[in-house]
Amino acid sequence: MTCHDARERLSDLLDDALEPSPRAGVEAHLAECAECRGELDRLRATVGLLQRVEPPRAPAGFVDRVMERAYPRPWYRRLAGWLFLPLSVKLPAEAAALVLIAGLAGYLWQRTPELRDAARMEPPAPASAPSAPAEPPAPAPSSVRQRAPAPSPPAPPPPSPAPGEGREAPPAPLAAPAPPVAAEAESQRKDEAARGRMSSVQRPSPAATAAPFPASVLGRLAVTNRMEADRSLADLISRVGGSEARRHRDGTSTVVDVWIPRTRYDEFVRGLEALGSWSAEGTPTALPVDPTKIALTIRIQ
């Protein structure tokens, strides 16, 4: 028997699975071959080490999950479990909460006499309301208060009785002073006149008070979409290396003052013609700045 054949049967030899005739041949070869005996010892040590390892255990619920995947429940059973199974948890919890709240309420009722006294206290009988004083008349509108009559002069005092005429008559009651309607109407009239004068003054717009822009070219750009044209114009100014001086509204138009480099003026005009209908007045004159620039005023309509 060769070493290869003997090593093929070492595992069966350790498991006592060899027949008597092959077993005798393997044992005879092991008695003569030291390398195969060393291989047998290493195999025996490996098997002993594996036998000392604890067998793996599946996690909790692993078998249930495998069975559920292998044999899925019908949809109506899953729906019934989703609807009714939580009740087995919710109902006992709700019942325990109700019992706890009832016990706590009874304990507070027994331990707190103020609550019992407040519950048994009867509301007092409503007292007769005193006669309300007469309310003053409502103030008249502004249009009426402006025409309110002046307060009447106080009544003259009664004449003193002659001596010997008997018991003196009671003095007549003084007339109540009239409310200051006339003074209030006069003050309101002055306020309205002041507001009318302030509203009649026209405030100048920021564009009118700003310094004039030294534009040598005045142009009109007719577009169909004002918002899209504003964004495209800003991109065009940035692309040619220009800058926007100011922007304001003039009625229904948007007026934009820009500075454009002299060398990029033709490219800027071609870009304006691509945005819409462009018409210009004036001659592009370069200002004596470094680098030379041209001032334009564009009215977007």
mmCIF file of C-alpha atoms in Angstrom:
data_model
loop_
_atom_site.group_PDB
_atom_site.id
_atom_site.type_symbol
_atom_site.label_atom_id
_atom_site.label_comp_id
_atom_site.label_asym_id
_atom_site.label_seq_id
_atom_site.Cartn_x
_atom_site.Cartn_y
_atom_site.Cartn_z
ATOM 1 C CA MET A 1 0.000 0.000 0.000
ATOM 2 C CA THR A 2 1.368 3.398 -0.951
ATOM 3 C CA CYS A 3 1.378 6.556 1.232
ATOM 4 C CA HIS A 4 -1.332 8.122 -0.933
ATOM 5 C CA ASP A 5 -3.693 5.189 -0.432
ATOM 6 C CA ALA A 6 -2.997 5.103 3.291
ATOM 7 C CA ARG A 7 -3.663 8.842 3.736
ATOM 8 C CA GLU A 8 -6.945 8.519 1.830
ATOM 9 C CA ARG A 9 -8.124 6.025 4.499
ATOM 10 C CA LEU A 10 -6.874 7.875 7.628
ATOM 11 C CA SER A 11 -10.213 9.622 8.172
ATOM 12 C CA ASP A 12 -12.129 6.339 7.932
ATOM 13 C CA LEU A 13 -9.613 4.777 10.298
ATOM 14 C CA LEU A 14 -10.291 7.422 12.965
ATOM 15 C CA ASP A 15 -14.052 6.965 12.512
ATOM 16 C CA ASP A 16 -13.786 3.137 12.719
ATOM 17 C CA ALA A 17 -15.391 2.836 9.317
ATOM 18 C CA LEU A 18 -12.829 0.528 7.630
ATOM 19 C CA GLU A 19 -13.350 -3.136 6.940
ATOM 20 C CA PRO A 20 -10.966 -5.569 8.647
ATOM 21 C CA SER A 21 -8.846 -6.261 5.524
ATOM 22 C CA PRO A 22 -8.222 -2.576 4.514
ATOM 23 C CA ARG A 23 -7.735 -1.676 8.181
ATOM 24 C CA ALA A 24 -4.989 -4.240 8.539
ATOM 25 C CA GLY A 25 -3.258 -2.900 5.420
ATOM 26 C CA VAL A 26 -3.383 0.699 6.697
ATOM 27 C CA GLU A 27 -2.077 -0.241 10.135
ATOM 28 C CA ALA A 28 0.772 -2.249 8.537
ATOM 29 C CA HIS A 29 1.723 0.758 6.401
ATOM 30 C CA LEU A 30 1.605 3.100 9.417
ATOM 31 C CA ALA A 31 3.932 0.791 11.311
ATOM 32 C CA GLU A 32 6.530 1.156 8.523
ATOM 33 C CA CYS A 33 5.978 4.857 7.439
ATOM 34 C CA ALA A 34 6.837 7.638 9.927
ATOM 35 C CA GLU A 35 5.373 10.425 7.704
ATOM 36 C CA CYS A 36 1.958 8.769 7.545
ATOM 37 C CA ARG A 37 2.020 8.289 11.325
ATOM 38 C CA GLY A 38 2.703 12.022 11.715
ATOM 39 C CA GLU A 39 -0.157 12.786 9.326
ATOM 40 C CA LEU A 40 -2.435 10.542 11.408
ATOM 41 C CA ASP A 41 -1.418 12.345 14.616
ATOM 42 C CA ARG A 42 -2.123 15.749 13.079
ATOM 43 C CA LEU A 43 -5.495 14.556 11.784
ATOM 44 C CA ARG A 44 -6.362 13.126 15.232
ATOM 45 C CA ALA A 45 -5.437 16.458 16.890
ATOM 46 C CA THR A 46 -7.554 18.403 14.405
ATOM 47 C CA VAL A 47 -10.579 16.177 14.998
ATOM 48 C CA GLY A 48 -10.172 16.535 18.773
ATOM 49 C CA LEU A 49 -9.987 20.335 18.441
ATOM 50 C CA LEU A 50 -13.147 20.419 16.325
ATOM 51 C CA GLN A 51 -14.971 18.237 18.820
ATOM 52 C CA ARG A 52 -14.243 20.739 21.591
ATOM 53 C CA VAL A 53 -15.861 23.603 19.620
ATOM 54 C CA GLU A 54 -19.439 24.338 20.687
ATOM 55 C CA PRO A 55 -22.014 23.751 17.978
ATOM 56 C CA PRO A 56 -23.465 26.950 16.452
ATOM 57 C CA ARG A 57 -26.901 28.041 17.592
ATOM 58 C CA ALA A 58 -29.442 29.861 15.496
ATOM 59 C CA PRO A 59 -30.652 33.266 16.800
ATOM 60 C CA ALA A 60 -34.028 33.621 18.460
ATOM 61 C CA GLY A 61 -36.873 33.488 16.004
ATOM 62 C CA PHE A 62 -34.709 32.164 13.173
ATOM 63 C CA VAL A 63 -36.764 29.005 12.696
ATOM 64 C CA ASP A 64 -40.026 30.995 12.706
ATOM 65 C CA ARG A 65 -38.704 33.377 10.076
ATOM 66 C CA VAL A 66 -37.486 30.523 7.903
ATOM 67 C CA MET A 67 -40.818 28.738 8.163
ATOM 68 C CA GLU A 68 -42.686 31.944 7.381
ATOM 69 C CA ARG A 69 -40.570 32.454 4.273
ATOM 70 C CA ALA A 70 -40.930 28.830 3.232
ATOM 71 C CA TYR A 71 -44.678 28.653 3.900
ATOM 72 C CA PRO A 72 -46.107 32.212 3.692
ATOM 73 C CA ARG A 73 -49.502 32.842 5.239
ATOM 74 C CA PRO A 74 -52.413 33.942 3.032
ATOM 75 C CA TRP A 75 -53.072 37.664 2.782
ATOM 76 C CA TYR A 76 -56.351 37.519 4.709
ATOM 77 C CA ARG A 77 -54.650 35.891 7.691
ATOM 78 C CA ARG A 78 -51.918 38.526 7.675
ATOM 79 C CA LEU A 79 -54.577 41.236 7.523
ATOM 80 C CA ALA A 80 -56.498 39.688 10.425
ATOM 81 C CA GLY A 81 -53.342 39.422 12.486
ATOM 82 C CA TRP A 82 -52.438 43.053 11.783
ATOM 83 C CA LEU A 83 -55.934 44.244 12.779
ATOM 84 C CA PHE A 84 -56.748 42.129 15.816
ATOM 85 C CA LEU A 85 -53.546 40.887 17.366
ATOM 86 C CA PRO A 86 -52.547 44.316 18.778
ATOM 87 C CA LEU A 87 -55.811 44.288 20.755
ATOM 88 C CA SER A 88 -54.403 41.565 22.980
ATOM 89 C CA VAL A 89 -51.793 44.082 24.087
ATOM 90 C CA LYS A 90 -53.793 47.294 23.996
ATOM 91 C CA LEU A 91 -56.911 46.175 25.820
ATOM 92 C CA PRO A 92 -55.160 44.968 29.006
ATOM 93 C CA ALA A 93 -53.033 48.132 29.077
ATOM 94 C CA GLU A 94 -56.088 50.386 28.700
ATOM 95 C CA ALA A 95 -58.003 48.471 31.368
ATOM 96 C CA ALA A 96 -55.068 48.754 33.791
ATOM 97 C CA ALA A 97 -54.807 52.510 33.086
ATOM 98 C CA LEU A 98 -58.536 53.011 33.779
ATOM 99 C CA VAL A 99 -58.309 51.097 37.062
ATOM 100 C CA LEU A 100 -55.260 53.118 38.110
ATOM 101 C CA ILE A 101 -56.953 56.442 37.311
ATOM 102 C CA ALA A 102 -60.123 55.435 39.191
ATOM 103 C CA GLY A 103 -58.109 54.389 42.254
ATOM 104 C CA LEU A 104 -56.125 57.628 42.204
ATOM 105 C CA ALA A 105 -59.310 59.703 41.947
ATOM 106 C CA GLY A 106 -60.850 57.874 44.918
ATOM 107 C CA TYR A 107 -57.697 58.334 46.977
ATOM 108 C CA LEU A 108 -57.631 62.072 46.277
ATOM 109 C CA TRP A 109 -61.346 62.322 47.097
ATOM 110 C CA GLN A 110 -60.831 60.677 50.471
ATOM 111 C CA ARG A 111 -57.619 62.506 51.376
ATOM 112 C CA THR A 112 -58.601 66.005 50.221
ATOM 113 C CA PRO A 113 -61.642 67.415 52.073
ATOM 114 C CA GLU A 114 -61.458 70.642 50.072
ATOM 115 C CA LEU A 115 -62.569 68.755 46.975
ATOM 116 C CA ARG A 116 -65.632 67.358 48.771
ATOM 117 C CA ASP A 117 -66.545 70.773 50.154
ATOM 118 C CA ALA A 118 -66.173 72.388 46.733
ATOM 119 C CA ALA A 119 -68.350 69.695 45.161
ATOM 120 C CA ARG A 120 -71.112 70.149 47.779
ATOM 121 C CA MET A 121 -70.979 73.952 47.787
ATOM 122 C CA GLU A 122 -74.135 75.491 46.372
ATOM 123 C CA PRO A 123 -73.851 78.621 44.244
ATOM 124 C CA PRO A 124 -75.172 81.771 46.004
ATOM 125 C CA ALA A 125 -78.428 83.294 44.837
ATOM 126 C CA PRO A 126 -77.877 86.102 42.340
ATOM 127 C CA ALA A 127 -78.352 89.506 43.970
ATOM 128 C CA SER A 128 -80.614 92.024 42.369
ATOM 129 C CA ALA A 129 -78.568 94.074 39.978
ATOM 130 C CA PRO A 130 -78.591 97.817 40.693
ATOM 131 C CA SER A 131 -80.123 100.048 38.130
ATOM 132 C CA ALA A 132 -77.473 100.824 35.571
ATOM 133 C CA PRO A 133 -76.765 104.491 34.953
ATOM 134 C CA ALA A 134 -77.926 105.904 31.708
ATOM 135 C CA GLU A 135 -75.319 105.491 29.030
ATOM 136 C CA PRO A 136 -74.114 108.622 27.322
ATOM 137 C CA PRO A 137 -75.262 109.029 23.730
ATOM 138 C CA ALA A 138 -73.018 107.539 21.077
ATOM 139 C CA PRO A 139 -70.683 110.028 19.402
ATOM 140 C CA ALA A 140 -71.914 111.264 16.077
ATOM 141 C CA PRO A 141 -70.003 110.515 12.853
ATOM 142 C CA SER A 142 -67.202 112.797 11.735
ATOM 143 C CA SER A 143 -69.395 114.408 9.095
ATOM 144 C CA VAL A 144 -71.987 115.269 11.772
ATOM 145 C CA ARG A 145 -69.529 116.277 14.478
ATOM 146 C CA GLN A 146 -68.035 118.892 12.248
ATOM 147 C CA ARG A 147 -71.424 120.630 12.109
ATOM 148 C CA ALA A 148 -72.256 120.231 15.814
ATOM 149 C CA PRO A 149 -73.762 123.385 17.362
ATOM 150 C CA ALA A 150 -71.898 125.378 19.968
ATOM 151 C CA PRO A 151 -72.709 124.663 23.628
ATOM 152 C CA SER A 152 -75.639 126.664 25.028
ATOM 153 C CA PRO A 153 -74.785 129.329 27.633
ATOM 154 C CA PRO A 154 -75.555 128.436 31.251
ATOM 155 C CA ALA A 155 -78.979 129.393 32.560
ATOM 156 C CA PRO A 156 -79.127 132.612 34.686
ATOM 157 C CA PRO A 157 -79.509 132.091 38.442
ATOM 158 C CA PRO A 158 -83.072 132.371 39.803
ATOM 159 C CA PRO A 159 -84.062 135.714 41.394
ATOM 160 C CA SER A 160 -83.869 135.893 45.142
ATOM 161 C CA PRO A 161 -87.320 135.881 46.808
ATOM 162 C CA ALA A 162 -88.650 138.996 48.464
ATOM 163 C CA PRO A 163 -88.686 139.057 52.279
ATOM 164 C CA GLY A 164 -91.823 137.758 53.874
ATOM 165 C CA GLU A 165 -92.927 135.587 50.971
ATOM 166 C CA GLY A 166 -92.690 132.345 52.953
ATOM 167 C CA ARG A 167 -90.333 129.404 52.552
ATOM 168 C CA GLU A 168 -87.637 129.676 49.914
ATOM 169 C CA ALA A 169 -88.054 127.599 46.787
ATOM 170 C CA PRO A 170 -85.293 125.010 46.058
ATOM 171 C CA PRO A 171 -82.678 126.231 43.597
ATOM 172 C CA ALA A 172 -83.014 125.019 40.010
ATOM 173 C CA PRO A 173 -80.515 122.291 39.015
ATOM 174 C CA LEU A 174 -77.566 123.440 36.967
ATOM 175 C CA ALA A 175 -77.498 122.318 33.364
ATOM 176 C CA ALA A 176 -74.925 119.612 32.619
ATOM 177 C CA PRO A 177 -72.007 120.906 30.561
ATOM 178 C CA ALA A 178 -72.210 119.904 26.947
ATOM 179 C CA PRO A 179 -69.550 117.483 25.707
ATOM 180 C CA PRO A 180 -66.654 119.118 23.917
ATOM 181 C CA VAL A 181 -67.983 118.185 20.480
ATOM 182 C CA ALA A 182 -67.077 121.459 18.800
ATOM 183 C CA ALA A 183 -63.429 121.320 19.930
ATOM 184 C CA GLU A 184 -63.120 117.712 18.788
ATOM 185 C CA ALA A 185 -64.695 118.509 15.417
ATOM 186 C CA GLU A 186 -62.317 121.424 14.917
ATOM 187 C CA SER A 187 -59.277 119.255 15.756
ATOM 188 C CA GLN A 188 -60.413 116.538 13.352
ATOM 189 C CA ARG A 189 -60.995 119.089 10.604
ATOM 190 C CA LYS A 190 -57.446 120.409 11.007
ATOM 191 C CA ASP A 191 -56.006 116.850 10.903
ATOM 192 C CA GLU A 192 -57.894 116.030 7.705
ATOM 193 C CA ALA A 193 -56.727 119.244 6.082
ATOM 194 C CA ALA A 194 -53.103 118.473 7.011
ATOM 195 C CA ARG A 195 -53.387 114.935 5.593
ATOM 196 C CA GLY A 196 -54.875 116.331 2.377
ATOM 197 C CA ARG A 197 -51.960 118.738 1.976
ATOM 198 C CA MET A 198 -49.430 115.930 2.566
ATOM 199 C CA SER A 199 -51.116 113.609 0.058
ATOM 200 C CA SER A 200 -51.232 116.353 -2.560
ATOM 201 C CA VAL A 201 -47.428 116.666 -2.495
ATOM 202 C CA GLN A 202 -45.901 114.326 -5.091
ATOM 203 C CA ARG A 203 -42.813 112.519 -3.923
ATOM 204 C CA PRO A 204 -40.041 112.285 -6.510
ATOM 205 C CA SER A 205 -39.051 108.782 -7.600
ATOM 206 C CA PRO A 206 -35.543 107.478 -6.878
ATOM 207 C CA ALA A 207 -34.804 107.395 -10.616
ATOM 208 C CA ALA A 208 -35.630 111.128 -10.955
ATOM 209 C CA THR A 209 -33.390 112.170 -8.065
ATOM 210 C CA ALA A 210 -30.414 110.031 -9.167
ATOM 211 C CA ALA A 211 -27.479 111.562 -11.017
ATOM 212 C CA PRO A 212 -27.773 111.482 -14.848
ATOM 213 C CA PHE A 213 -26.066 108.572 -16.562
ATOM 214 C CA PRO A 214 -23.578 109.618 -19.326
ATOM 215 C CA ALA A 215 -25.052 107.275 -21.933
ATOM 216 C CA SER A 216 -23.981 107.808 -25.558
ATOM 217 C CA VAL A 217 -26.370 105.119 -26.895
ATOM 218 C CA LEU A 218 -30.074 104.934 -26.077
ATOM 219 C CA GLY A 219 -31.774 101.725 -27.168
ATOM 220 C CA ARG A 220 -35.094 99.892 -26.914
ATOM 221 C CA LEU A 221 -35.350 96.132 -26.532
ATOM 222 C CA ALA A 222 -38.796 94.673 -27.266
ATOM 223 C CA VAL A 223 -39.242 91.182 -25.804
ATOM 224 C CA THR A 224 -42.120 88.786 -25.179
ATOM 225 C CA ASN A 225 -41.019 87.498 -21.757
ATOM 226 C CA ARG A 226 -39.804 90.277 -19.464
ATOM 227 C CA MET A 227 -38.419 88.047 -16.688
ATOM 228 C CA GLU A 228 -36.528 85.794 -19.090
ATOM 229 C CA ALA A 229 -35.124 88.848 -20.872
ATOM 230 C CA ASP A 230 -33.869 90.306 -17.569
ATOM 231 C CA ARG A 231 -31.986 87.108 -16.743
ATOM 232 C CA SER A 232 -30.575 86.765 -20.263
ATOM 233 C CA LEU A 233 -29.443 90.402 -20.262
ATOM 234 C CA ALA A 234 -27.618 89.931 -16.946
ATOM 235 C CA ASP A 235 -25.844 86.853 -18.346
ATOM 236 C CA LEU A 236 -24.919 88.737 -21.528
ATOM 237 C CA ILE A 237 -23.442 91.664 -19.570
ATOM 238 C CA SER A 238 -21.378 89.281 -17.461
ATOM 239 C CA ARG A 239 -20.216 87.339 -20.543
ATOM 240 C CA VAL A 240 -18.845 90.387 -22.371
ATOM 241 C CA GLY A 241 -17.140 91.698 -19.225
ATOM 242 C CA GLY A 242 -19.472 94.647 -18.653
ATOM 243 C CA SER A 243 -21.146 95.915 -15.522
ATOM 244 C CA GLU A 244 -24.609 97.160 -14.621
ATOM 245 C CA ALA A 245 -24.640 100.708 -13.239
ATOM 246 C CA ARG A 246 -28.267 100.895 -12.119
ATOM 247 C CA ARG A 247 -31.752 99.567 -12.879
ATOM 248 C CA HIS A 248 -35.173 101.139 -12.293
ATOM 249 C CA ARG A 249 -38.773 100.951 -13.462
ATOM 250 C CA ASP A 250 -40.285 103.625 -15.680
ATOM 251 C CA GLY A 251 -43.983 102.917 -15.988
ATOM 252 C CA THR A 252 -44.312 99.516 -17.674
ATOM 253 C CA SER A 253 -40.676 99.483 -18.887
ATOM 254 C CA THR A 254 -37.422 98.516 -17.176
ATOM 255 C CA VAL A 255 -34.507 100.908 -17.733
ATOM 256 C CA VAL A 256 -30.997 99.470 -17.340
ATOM 257 C CA ASP A 257 -27.766 101.543 -17.487
ATOM 258 C CA VAL A 258 -24.700 99.456 -18.356
ATOM 259 C CA TRP A 259 -20.982 99.860 -19.040
ATOM 260 C CA ILE A 260 -19.620 97.743 -21.921
ATOM 261 C CA PRO A 261 -15.925 97.446 -22.953
ATOM 262 C CA ARG A 262 -15.259 99.121 -26.316
ATOM 263 C CA THR A 263 -13.723 95.946 -27.746
ATOM 264 C CA ARG A 264 -16.793 93.827 -26.886
ATOM 265 C CA TYR A 265 -19.469 96.326 -27.975
ATOM 266 C CA ASP A 266 -20.276 94.598 -31.289
ATOM 267 C CA GLU A 267 -20.618 91.220 -29.548
ATOM 268 C CA PHE A 268 -22.933 92.812 -26.970
ATOM 269 C CA VAL A 269 -25.165 94.280 -29.728
ATOM 270 C CA ARG A 270 -25.416 90.875 -31.440
ATOM 271 C CA GLY A 271 -26.465 89.377 -28.125
ATOM 272 C CA LEU A 272 -29.192 92.029 -27.708
ATOM 273 C CA GLU A 273 -30.501 91.304 -31.193
ATOM 274 C CA ALA A 274 -30.729 87.637 -30.248
ATOM 275 C CA LEU A 275 -32.814 88.474 -27.165
ATOM 276 C CA GLY A 276 -35.462 90.520 -29.015
ATOM 277 C CA SER A 277 -36.092 93.450 -31.318
ATOM 278 C CA TRP A 278 -33.240 95.921 -30.727
ATOM 279 C CA SER A 279 -33.234 99.550 -31.937
ATOM 280 C CA ALA A 280 -30.615 102.103 -30.888
ATOM 281 C CA GLU A 281 -30.094 105.846 -31.181
ATOM 282 C CA GLY A 282 -26.804 107.677 -30.877
ATOM 283 C CA THR A 283 -23.166 106.975 -31.646
ATOM 284 C CA PRO A 284 -21.154 104.687 -29.368
ATOM 285 C CA THR A 285 -18.526 106.951 -27.853
ATOM 286 C CA ALA A 286 -15.778 105.472 -25.681
ATOM 287 C CA LEU A 287 -15.185 107.312 -22.433
ATOM 288 C CA PRO A 288 -11.609 108.165 -21.430
ATOM 289 C CA VAL A 289 -11.259 105.418 -18.844
ATOM 290 C CA ASP A 290 -8.925 102.454 -18.622
ATOM 291 C CA PRO A 291 -10.034 100.226 -20.194
ATOM 292 C CA THR A 292 -12.212 102.241 -22.549
ATOM 293 C CA LYS A 293 -15.916 101.643 -22.058
ATOM 294 C CA ILE A 294 -19.207 102.670 -23.676
ATOM 295 C CA ALA A 295 -22.203 103.769 -21.642
ATOM 296 C CA LEU A 296 -25.618 102.445 -22.809
ATOM 297 C CA THR A 297 -29.143 102.916 -21.567
ATOM 298 C CA ILE A 298 -31.436 100.020 -22.446
ATOM 299 C CA ARG A 299 -35.226 100.251 -22.111
ATOM 300 C CA ILE A 300 -36.802 96.785 -21.963
ATOM 301 C CA GLN A 301 -40.424 96.731 -23.145
#
